[in-house]
Coordinates of N, CA and C in Angstrom, one line a residue:
M1 N 15.1 -15.1 -0.5 CA 13.9 -14.7 -0.3 C 13.5 -13.4 0.7
R2 N 13.5 -12.2 0.4 CA 13.8 -11.3 0.9 C 12.7 -11.7 2.7
K3 N 13.0 -9.9 3.3 CA 12.5 -10.2 4.0 C 10.9 -9.4 4.2
G4 N 11.1 -8.0 3.0 CA 9.9 -7.1 2.9 C 9.8 -6.7 1.7
S5 N 9.1 -5.9 0.8 CA 9.0 -6.3 0.1 C 9.3 -4.6 -0.1
D6 N 10.4 -3.6 1.0 CA 10.0 -2.7 0.1 C 11.4 -2.2 -0.1
S7 N 12.6 -3.4 -0.2 CA 13.6 -3.3 -0.9 C 13.2 -3.5 -2.4
A8 N 12.5 -5.3 -2.5 CA 12.3 -5.2 -4.1 C 11.5 -4.0 -4.7
F9 N 10.6 -3.7 -4.3 CA 10.0 -2.8 -5.1 C 11.0 -1.3 -5.0
E10 N 11.4 -0.9 -4.7 CA 13.5 -0.2 -4.7 C 13.7 -0.1 -6.1
Q11 N 14.7 -2.2 -5.9 CA 15.3 -2.2 -6.1 C 14.3 -2.2 -7.7
W12 N 14.2 -2.5 -8.0 CA 12.9 -2.3 -9.4 C 13.2 -1.4 -9.2
V13 N 13.2 0.3 -9.3 CA 12.6 1.3 -9.4 C 14.0 1.5 -9.9
I14 N 14.7 1.6 -8.8 CA 15.9 2.8 -9.5 C 16.8 1.4 -10.6
Q15 N 16.9 0.5 -10.9 CA 17.2 -0.6 -11.4 C 16.1 -0.7 -13.1
Q16 N 15.1 0.2 -13.4 CA 13.9 -0.1 -14.3 C 14.1 -0.8 -15.5
T17 N 14.2 -1.9 -14.8 CA 14.0 -3.3 -15.9 C 12.8 -3.2 -16.6
G18 N 12.0 -2.9 -15.8 CA 10.5 -3.0 -15.9 C 10.2 -4.4 -15.5
G19 N 9.2 -4.9 -16.1 CA 8.4 -5.9 -15.8 C 7.3 -5.6 -15.0
L20 N 7.0 -7.2 -13.8 CA 6.1 -6.9 -13.2 C 6.6 -6.8 -12.3
L21 N 6.8 -6.1 -11.0 CA 6.2 -6.5 -9.4 C 5.3 -6.0 -8.5
A22 N 4.7 -7.2 -7.7 CA 3.7 -7.2 -7.3 C 4.0 -6.2 -5.7
G23 N 3.5 -5.1 -5.5 CA 4.1 -4.4 -4.0 C 2.5 -3.7 -3.5
Y24 N 2.7 -3.3 -2.9 CA 1.3 -2.5 -2.6 C 0.9 -1.2 -2.9
E25 N -0.3 -0.6 -3.2 CA -0.2 0.4 -3.6 C 1.0 2.0 -2.8
N26 N 1.4 1.9 -1.3 CA 1.2 3.4 -1.0 C 3.1 3.0 -1.6
Q27 N 3.9 1.9 -1.5 CA 5.1 2.1 -1.3 C 5.3 3.2 -3.1
L28 N 4.2 2.5 -4.1 CA 3.9 3.6 -6.1 C 4.4 4.7 -5.0
L29 N 3.6 5.0 -4.0 CA 2.3 6.4 -4.2 C 3.7 7.7 -3.2
Q30 N 4.2 6.5 -2.4 CA 4.9 7.6 -1.2 C 6.4 7.1 -2.5
W31 N 6.7 6.9 -2.4 CA 7.7 6.7 -4.2 C 7.6 8.4 -5.3
I32 N 6.4 8.3 -5.1 CA 6.4 9.2 -6.1 C 6.2 10.9 -5.3
T33 N 6.1 10.6 -3.7 CA 6.2 11.6 -2.7 C 7.0 12.2 -2.9
T34 N 8.3 11.3 -2.9 CA 9.9 11.4 -2.0 C 10.5 11.8 -3.4
R35 N 9.9 11.1 -4.5 CA 10.8 11.5 -5.4 C 11.0 13.0 -5.4
N36 N 9.2 13.6 -6.2 CA 8.5 14.6 -6.4 C 9.7 15.3 -4.6
Q37 N 10.3 15.3 -4.1 CA 10.7 16.5 -3.1 C 12.7 15.8 -2.8
G38 N 12.6 15.3 -3.3 CA 14.3 14.9 -4.2 C 14.9 14.0 -3.3
V39 N 14.1 13.2 -2.5 CA 14.4 12.7 -1.5 C 15.0 10.9 -1.9
V40 N 14.4 11.0 -2.8 CA 14.9 9.2 -4.1 C 15.1 9.8 -5.5
P41 N 16.3 8.7 -6.1 CA 16.5 8.8 -7.1 C 15.2 8.5 -8.2
D42 N 15.6 9.0 -9.7 CA 14.3 9.2 -10.4 C 14.4 7.9 -11.0
G43 N 12.8 7.4 -11.3 CA 12.5 6.1 -11.3 C 12.1 6.6 -12.9
P44 N 11.4 5.2 -13.3 CA 10.5 5.6 -14.4 C 9.9 6.3 -14.7
E45 N 9.9 7.5 -15.9 CA 7.9 8.4 -16.0 C 6.6 7.7 -15.5
E46 N 6.5 7.0 -16.0 CA 5.6 6.3 -15.6 C 5.0 5.1 -15.3
F47 N 3.8 4.9 -14.9 CA 3.4 3.0 -14.2 C 2.0 3.0 -14.7
V48 N 3.0 2.0 -14.7 CA 0.7 1.0 -14.7 C 0.3 0.6 -14.2
T49 N -0.9 0.6 -13.4 CA -0.4 0.3 -12.3 C -2.0 -1.2 -12.2
I50 N -1.8 -1.9 -11.6 CA -3.7 -3.1 -11.9 C -3.7 -4.1 -10.6
Y51 N -5.1 -3.5 -10.5 CA -5.1 -3.9 -9.5 C -5.9 -5.6 -9.6
P52 N -5.3 -6.1 -8.9 CA -6.7 -7.5 -9.6 C -7.5 -7.6 -8.4
E53 N -8.8 -8.1 -9.2 CA -10.7 -8.5 -9.0 C -10.2 -10.1 -8.1
P54 N -10.8 -10.2 -7.6 CA -11.1 -8.8 -6.1 C -9.7 -8.3 -5.7
T55 N -9.2 -7.6 -5.1 CA -7.5 -6.9 -4.2 C -8.0 -6.9 -2.8
I56 N -6.8 -6.5 -2.1 CA -7.2 -7.4 -0.8 C -6.5 -5.9 -0.5
F57 N -7.2 -5.1 0.9 CA -6.8 -3.5 1.6 C -6.2 -4.4 2.4
N58 N -5.1 -4.2 3.3 CA -5.0 -4.2 4.8 C -5.8 -3.9 5.7
D59 N -5.2 -4.3 6.5 CA -6.2 -3.3 8.2 C -5.4 -2.9 8.7
H60 N -5.5 -1.7 9.4 CA -4.8 -1.7 11.3 C -5.4 -2.2 11.9
P61 N -5.7 -3.0 12.4 CA -7.1 -2.3 13.7 C -6.1 -1.4 14.9
I62 N -6.3 -0.7 15.5 CA -6.6 -0.3 16.8 C -7.1 -0.4 18.0
L63 N -6.4 -0.9 19.2 CA -6.5 -1.2 20.1 C -6.5 -0.7 21.1
A64 N -7.1 0.4 22.1 CA -7.1 1.8 23.4 C -7.2 0.0 24.3
L65 N -6.5 0.4 24.7 CA -6.1 -0.4 26.3 C -6.4 0.5 27.1
T66 N -6.6 1.7 27.0 CA -6.4 2.4 27.9 C -7.8 3.6 27.7
E67 N -8.6 4.5 28.9 CA -9.4 5.4 27.9 C -8.0 7.0 27.4
P68 N -7.5 7.5 27.8 CA -6.5 7.8 27.3 C -6.3 7.7 25.8
A69 N -6.2 6.4 25.9 CA -5.5 6.1 24.0 C -7.2 6.6 24.1
G70 N -7.3 5.9 23.5 CA -8.6 6.6 23.1 C -9.5 7.5 22.2
R71 N -8.6 8.0 22.2 CA -8.2 9.5 21.7 C -7.9 9.2 20.4
L72 N -6.5 8.4 20.7 CA -5.6 8.0 19.1 C -6.4 7.6 17.7
I73 N -7.8 6.4 18.1 CA -8.6 6.0 17.4 C -9.7 7.8 17.0
E74 N -10.1 8.8 18.2 CA -11.1 9.5 17.3 C -9.8 9.8 16.1
A75 N -8.3 10.5 16.9 CA -8.0 11.3 16.0 C -6.9 10.5 14.2
M76 N -7.3 9.5 14.4 CA -7.3 8.5 13.2 C -8.7 8.5 12.1
Q77 N -9.4 8.8 13.0 CA -10.6 9.0 12.1 C -11.2 10.7 11.7
D78 N -10.0 11.3 11.9 CA -10.3 12.9 11.8 C -9.6 13.3 10.0
D79 N -10.4 14.0 9.6 CA -9.8 13.7 7.8 C -9.4 14.6 7.7
A80 N -8.5 15.4 8.7 CA -7.3 15.7 8.1 C -6.1 15.0 8.2
I81 N -6.1 14.3 9.0 CA -5.3 13.2 10.2 C -5.2 12.2 8.2
Q82 N -5.9 11.6 8.3 CA -7.2 11.3 7.0 C -6.2 11.6 6.4
Q83 N -6.6 13.1 5.3 CA -5.6 13.3 4.0 C -4.5 13.7 4.1
I84 N -3.6 13.4 4.8 CA -2.3 13.4 5.6 C -2.1 12.8 5.2
A85 N -2.2 11.1 5.7 CA -1.6 9.9 5.0 C -1.9 9.6 4.3
W86 N -2.2 10.1 3.3 CA -2.8 9.8 1.5 C -2.1 10.2 1.5
Q87 N -2.0 11.8 1.1 CA -1.4 12.3 0.7 C 1.1 12.5 0.5
R88 N 0.6 11.9 1.2 CA 2.5 11.7 2.3 C 2.5 10.8 2.2
Y89 N 1.8 9.6 2.8 CA 2.6 8.1 3.1 C 1.5 7.2 1.8
G90 N 0.6 7.2 1.2 CA -0.4 6.4 0.3 C -1.4 5.6 1.1
F91 N -1.5 6.1 2.1 CA -2.2 4.7 3.5 C -3.9 5.3 3.2
R92 N -4.5 4.8 2.7 CA -6.0 5.6 2.0 C -6.8 5.0 3.5
S93 N -7.5 5.6 3.8 CA -9.4 4.9 4.0 C -9.9 4.3 3.8
G94 N -10.5 3.0 4.0 CA -11.7 2.7 3.3 C -13.0 2.7 3.5
T95 N -12.8 3.9 4.7 CA -14.4 4.5 4.5 C -14.6 5.8 3.9
R96 N -13.7 6.0 3.3 CA -13.1 7.9 2.7 C -13.0 7.6 0.8
V97 N -13.1 8.8 0.3 CA -13.2 8.9 -0.9 C -11.9 10.2 -1.2
L98 N -10.8 9.9 -1.0 CA -9.7 11.3 -2.1 C -9.7 11.6 -2.4
E99 N -9.5 12.7 -2.7 CA -9.0 13.0 -4.2 C -7.0 12.1 -4.6
Q100 N -7.5 11.9 -5.6 CA -6.2 12.2 -6.6 C -5.0 13.2 -6.3
V101 N -4.0 13.0 -5.7 CA -2.6 13.5 -5.8 C -1.1 13.5 -6.7
F102 N -1.7 12.0 -6.8 CA 0.0 12.0 -7.4 C 0.5 11.9 -8.6
D103 N 1.4 12.1 -9.2 CA 1.4 13.1 -10.2 C 1.9 11.3 -11.1
G104 N 0.9 10.7 -13.1 CA 1.7 10.0 -13.1 C 0.8 8.7 -13.1
V105 N 0.0 8.0 -12.3 CA -0.3 7.4 -11.6 C -1.7 7.7 -11.0
T106 N -2.8 6.6 -12.1 CA -3.8 6.6 -11.7 C -4.9 5.5 -10.4
V107 N -5.4 6.7 -9.7 CA -5.6 5.8 -8.6 C -7.3 5.3 -8.9
P108 N -7.6 4.3 -8.4 CA -9.2 4.1 -8.7 C -9.9 4.4 -7.0
P109 N -10.8 5.3 -7.1 CA -11.3 5.5 -5.9 C -11.7 3.6 -5.4
T110 N -11.6 4.1 -3.4 CA -11.3 3.0 -3.4 C -12.9 2.2 -2.8
R111 N -13.9 2.9 -3.7 CA -15.6 2.2 -3.9 C -15.6 1.9 -5.2
D112 N -14.7 1.5 -6.4 CA -14.9 1.4 -7.5 C -14.1 -0.3 -7.1
L113 N -13.2 -0.2 -6.6 CA -12.7 -1.9 -6.5 C -13.4 -3.0 -5.7
K114 N -13.7 -4.0 -5.8 CA -13.5 -5.1 -5.6 C -12.8 -5.7 -4.5
K115 N -13.0 -6.0 -3.3 CA -12.3 -6.4 -2.0 C -12.3 -7.7 -1.6
T116 N -11.2 -8.3 -0.9 CA -11.9 -9.6 -0.3 C -11.1 -9.6 1.1
Q117 N -11.6 -10.4 1.1 CA -10.4 -10.4 3.0 C -8.8 -11.7 2.6
A118 N -7.4 -11.3 3.2 CA -6.9 -11.9 3.3 C -7.4 -13.9 4.1
P119 N -6.4 -14.5 2.5 CA -7.2 -15.3 3.3 C -6.1 -16.3 4.6
G120 N -6.9 -16.8 5.2 CA -7.2 -17.1 6.7 C -5.0 -18.1 6.8
Y121 N -4.4 -18.1 7.8 CA -3.3 -19.0 8.5 C -2.9 -19.9 7.5
E122 N -3.7 -20.3 7.4 CA -4.1 -22.6 6.6 C -3.9 -21.5 5.3
V123 N -4.2 -21.4 4.7 CA -3.6 -20.9 2.8 C -3.0 -21.0 3.1
T124 N -2.4 -19.6 3.1 CA -1.0 -18.3 3.7 C 0.7 -19.5 3.7
K125 N 0.2 -20.9 5.3 CA 1.0 -21.9 5.6 C 1.4 -22.1 4.2
L126 N 0.4 -23.4 3.6 CA 0.1 -23.7 2.0 C 0.2 -23.2 1.1
L127 N 1.3 -21.9 0.6 CA 1.0 -21.2 -0.5 C 3.4 -20.6 -0.3
L128 N 3.0 -20.4 1.6 CA 4.4 -19.7 2.0 C 5.4 -21.9 0.8
D129 N 4.9 -22.7 1.6 CA 5.1 -23.7 2.0 C 5.7 -24.0 0.5
C130 N 4.9 -24.2 -0.5 CA 4.9 -23.8 -1.7 C 5.6 -23.3 -2.3
F131 N 6.4 -21.6 -2.1 CA 6.9 -21.4 -2.3 C 8.7 -20.9 -2.0
V132 N 8.7 -21.6 -0.8 CA 9.2 -20.8 0.0 C 10.3 -22.7 0.0
D133 N 10.1 -23.5 0.6 CA 10.1 -24.5 0.7 C 10.0 -26.6 -0.7
N134 N 9.3 -25.2 -1.7 CA 8.7 -26.3 -3.3 C 8.2 -27.8 -2.5
R135 N 7.3 -27.4 -1.8 CA 6.5 -28.5 -0.7 C 4.8 -28.1 -1.6
C136 N 4.6 -28.1 -2.9 CA 3.4 -27.6 -2.8 C 2.4 -29.1 -3.2

């Protein structure tokens, strides 16, 4: 099993074998952005994205341990910074509707996706034990 999903995504894109790949939305969107800048090799001309319902958005909370560090929280809520995170890296805010800027990929607005929380540790551990150690 791979340690992360980035290498699996890159291999899938480069080999162009088709099929299904479960990954993070931002992997595809960032690949499109870097491809357009000539940084990565070309891959398929068209992708079809499927969003399971409900889907899970990763949360990345920020905890400021000092008063000056609190400015980072304010900065991350800034519209211009969120636009950069979206357009360059494919990271979207769960609270704002951002325009689609990615060629060849339809990205549904956050408000149109039914969302749920990721499973807790116990469920995740059961799934990992099943997939990794065949203890289902």
